[in-house]
C-alpha atoms as a printed R data frame, in Angstrom:
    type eleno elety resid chain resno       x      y       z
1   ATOM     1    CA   UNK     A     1   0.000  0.000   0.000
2   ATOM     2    CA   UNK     A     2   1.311  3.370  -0.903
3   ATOM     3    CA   UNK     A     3   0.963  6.429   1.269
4   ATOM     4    CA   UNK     A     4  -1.173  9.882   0.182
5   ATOM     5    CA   UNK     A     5   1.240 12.643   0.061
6   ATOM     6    CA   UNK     A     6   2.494 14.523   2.527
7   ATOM     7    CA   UNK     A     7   3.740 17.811   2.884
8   ATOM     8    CA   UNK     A     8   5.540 18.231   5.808
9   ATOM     9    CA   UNK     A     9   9.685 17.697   5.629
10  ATOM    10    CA   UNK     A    10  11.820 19.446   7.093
11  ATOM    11    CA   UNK     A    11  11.736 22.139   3.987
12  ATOM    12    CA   UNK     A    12   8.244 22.291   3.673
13  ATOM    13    CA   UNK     A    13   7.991 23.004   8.008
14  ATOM    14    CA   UNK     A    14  10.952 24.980   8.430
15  ATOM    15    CA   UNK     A    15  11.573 26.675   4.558
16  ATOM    16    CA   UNK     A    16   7.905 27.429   3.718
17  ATOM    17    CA   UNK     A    17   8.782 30.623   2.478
18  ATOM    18    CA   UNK     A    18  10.633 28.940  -0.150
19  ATOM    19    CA   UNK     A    19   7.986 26.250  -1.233
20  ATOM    20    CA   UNK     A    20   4.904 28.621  -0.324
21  ATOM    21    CA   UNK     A    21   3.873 27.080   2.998
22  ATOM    22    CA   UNK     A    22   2.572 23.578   1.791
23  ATOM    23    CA   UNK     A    23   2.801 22.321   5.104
24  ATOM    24    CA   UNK     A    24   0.133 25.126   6.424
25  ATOM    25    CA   UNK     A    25  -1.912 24.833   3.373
26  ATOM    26    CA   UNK     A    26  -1.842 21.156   2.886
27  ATOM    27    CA   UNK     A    27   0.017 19.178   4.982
28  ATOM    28    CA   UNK     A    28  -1.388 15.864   4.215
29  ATOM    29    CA   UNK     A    29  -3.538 14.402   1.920
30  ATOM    30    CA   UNK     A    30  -6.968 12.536   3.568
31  ATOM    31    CA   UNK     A    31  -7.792 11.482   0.649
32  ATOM    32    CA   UNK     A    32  -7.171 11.423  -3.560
33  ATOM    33    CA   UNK     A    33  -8.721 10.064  -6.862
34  ATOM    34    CA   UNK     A    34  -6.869  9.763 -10.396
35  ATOM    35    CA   UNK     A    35  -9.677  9.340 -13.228
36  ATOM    36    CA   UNK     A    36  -9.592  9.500 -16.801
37  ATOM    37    CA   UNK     A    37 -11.508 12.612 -18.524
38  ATOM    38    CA   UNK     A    38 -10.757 12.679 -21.745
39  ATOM    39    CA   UNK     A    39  -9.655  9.448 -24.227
40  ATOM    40    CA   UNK     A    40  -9.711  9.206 -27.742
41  ATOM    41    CA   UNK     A    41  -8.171  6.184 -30.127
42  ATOM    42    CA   UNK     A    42  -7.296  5.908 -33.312
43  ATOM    43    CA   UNK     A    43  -6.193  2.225 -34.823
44  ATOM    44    CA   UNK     A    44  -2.918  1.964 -32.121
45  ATOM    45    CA   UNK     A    45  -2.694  5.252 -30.884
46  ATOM    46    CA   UNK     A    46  -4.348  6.937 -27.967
47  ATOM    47    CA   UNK     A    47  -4.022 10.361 -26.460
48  ATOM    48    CA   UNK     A    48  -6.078 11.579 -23.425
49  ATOM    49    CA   UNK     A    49  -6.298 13.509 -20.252
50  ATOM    50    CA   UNK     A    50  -5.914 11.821 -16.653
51  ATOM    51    CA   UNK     A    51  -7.119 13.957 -13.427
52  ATOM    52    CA   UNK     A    52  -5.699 13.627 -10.249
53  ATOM    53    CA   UNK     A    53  -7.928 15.380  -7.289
54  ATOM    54    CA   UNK     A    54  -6.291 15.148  -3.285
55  ATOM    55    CA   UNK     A    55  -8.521 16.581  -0.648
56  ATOM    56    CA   UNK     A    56  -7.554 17.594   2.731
57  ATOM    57    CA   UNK     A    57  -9.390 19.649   5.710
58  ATOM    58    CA   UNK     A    58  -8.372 22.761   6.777
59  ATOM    59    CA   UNK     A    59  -8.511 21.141  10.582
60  ATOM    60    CA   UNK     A    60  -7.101 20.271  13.551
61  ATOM    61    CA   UNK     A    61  -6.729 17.155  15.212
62  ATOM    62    CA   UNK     A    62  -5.561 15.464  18.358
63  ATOM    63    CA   UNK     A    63  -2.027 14.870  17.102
64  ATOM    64    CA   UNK     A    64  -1.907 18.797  16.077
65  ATOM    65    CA   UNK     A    65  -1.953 20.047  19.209
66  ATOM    66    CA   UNK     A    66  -1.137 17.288  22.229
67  ATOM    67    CA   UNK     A    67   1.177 14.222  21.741
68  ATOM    68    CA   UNK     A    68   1.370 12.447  19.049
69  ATOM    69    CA   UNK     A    69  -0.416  9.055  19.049
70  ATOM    70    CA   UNK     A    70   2.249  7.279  17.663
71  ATOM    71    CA   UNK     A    71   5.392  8.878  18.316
72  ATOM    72    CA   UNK     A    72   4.796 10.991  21.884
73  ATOM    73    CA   UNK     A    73   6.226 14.340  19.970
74  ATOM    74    CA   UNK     A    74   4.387 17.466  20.963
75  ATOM    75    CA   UNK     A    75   4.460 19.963  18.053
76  ATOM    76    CA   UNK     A    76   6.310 23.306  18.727
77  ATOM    77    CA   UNK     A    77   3.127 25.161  17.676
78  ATOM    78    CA   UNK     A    78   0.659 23.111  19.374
79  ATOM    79    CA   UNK     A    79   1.332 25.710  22.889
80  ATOM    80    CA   UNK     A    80   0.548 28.626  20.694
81  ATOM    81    CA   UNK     A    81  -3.356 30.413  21.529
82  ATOM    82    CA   UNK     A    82  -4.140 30.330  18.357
83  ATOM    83    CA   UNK     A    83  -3.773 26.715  17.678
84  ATOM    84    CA   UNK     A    84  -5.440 25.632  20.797
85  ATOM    85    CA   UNK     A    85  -8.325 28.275  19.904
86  ATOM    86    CA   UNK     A    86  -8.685 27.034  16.638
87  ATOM    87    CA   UNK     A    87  -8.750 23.609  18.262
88  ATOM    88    CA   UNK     A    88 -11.619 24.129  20.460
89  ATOM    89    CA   UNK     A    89 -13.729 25.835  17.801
90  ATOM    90    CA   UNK     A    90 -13.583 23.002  16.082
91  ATOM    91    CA   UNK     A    91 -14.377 20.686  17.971
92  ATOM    92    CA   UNK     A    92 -16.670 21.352  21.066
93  ATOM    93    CA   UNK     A    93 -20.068 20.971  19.252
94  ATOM    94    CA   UNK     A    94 -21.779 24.030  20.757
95  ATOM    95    CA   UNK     A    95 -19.815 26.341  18.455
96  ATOM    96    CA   UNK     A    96 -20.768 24.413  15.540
97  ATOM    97    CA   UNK     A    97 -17.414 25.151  13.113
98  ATOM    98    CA   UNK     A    98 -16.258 22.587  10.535
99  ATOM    99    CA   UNK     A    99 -13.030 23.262   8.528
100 ATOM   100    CA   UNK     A   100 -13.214 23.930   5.120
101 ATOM   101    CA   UNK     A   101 -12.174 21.384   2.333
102 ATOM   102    CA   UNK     A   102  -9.136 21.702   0.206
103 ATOM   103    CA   UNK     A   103  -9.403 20.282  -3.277
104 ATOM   104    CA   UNK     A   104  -6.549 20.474  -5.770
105 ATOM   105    CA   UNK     A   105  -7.243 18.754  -9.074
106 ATOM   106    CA   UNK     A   106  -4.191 18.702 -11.356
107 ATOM   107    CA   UNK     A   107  -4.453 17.186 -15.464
108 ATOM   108    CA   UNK     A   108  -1.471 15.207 -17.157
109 ATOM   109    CA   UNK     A   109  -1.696 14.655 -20.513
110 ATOM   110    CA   UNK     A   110  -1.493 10.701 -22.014
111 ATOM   111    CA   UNK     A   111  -0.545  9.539 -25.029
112 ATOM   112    CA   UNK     A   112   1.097  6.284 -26.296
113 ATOM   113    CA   UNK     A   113   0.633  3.298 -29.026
114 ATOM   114    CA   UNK     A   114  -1.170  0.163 -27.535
């Protein structure tokens, strides 16, 4: 089994200004679909368009900002207000927040003889 992506390395945490803060933006991927759009064939040759689409919440979890559930490590940021704030709105239903859904969808051309 493969993993989803993940973008959080020690360049995209600590040199986000250089990759444009994928870790903040993305960090991982919950979950991802590849499907074919567009296909056409003629005799032995075939050219088309494949989609790939990863989704991810904008959200906190456990892990994000107590110790980790696998690995004990308590994230740097996790003591920051804001964090724990954004935590709690999140979570404790009588606020009724939900974080938002990121969907990137990125095309790659196909094309080969069969």
């Amino acid at each position: 089994m493969t993993s989803p992506p993940a973008f959080n390395t020690f360049e995209d945490k600590y040199l986000a200004w250089l990759n444009g803060g994928l870790t903040f933006a993305i960090n991982d991927v919950w979950a991802a679909k590849a499907e074919i759009v567009d296909f056409d064939r003629c005799g032995r040759f075939y050219k088309g368009k494949v989609r790939v689409t990863f989704y991810d919440h904008f959200g906190l979890d456990i892990p994000d900002i107590g110790p980790d559930p696998d690995t004990a490590e308590i994230k740097v940021y996790s003591v920051l207000g804001g964090f724990r704030s954004w935590f709690i709105l999140q979570h404790l239903d009588k606020f009724g927040y939900k974080p938002f859904i990121t969907v990137v969808e990125m095309d790659y051309p196909i094309k080969g003889n069969i």
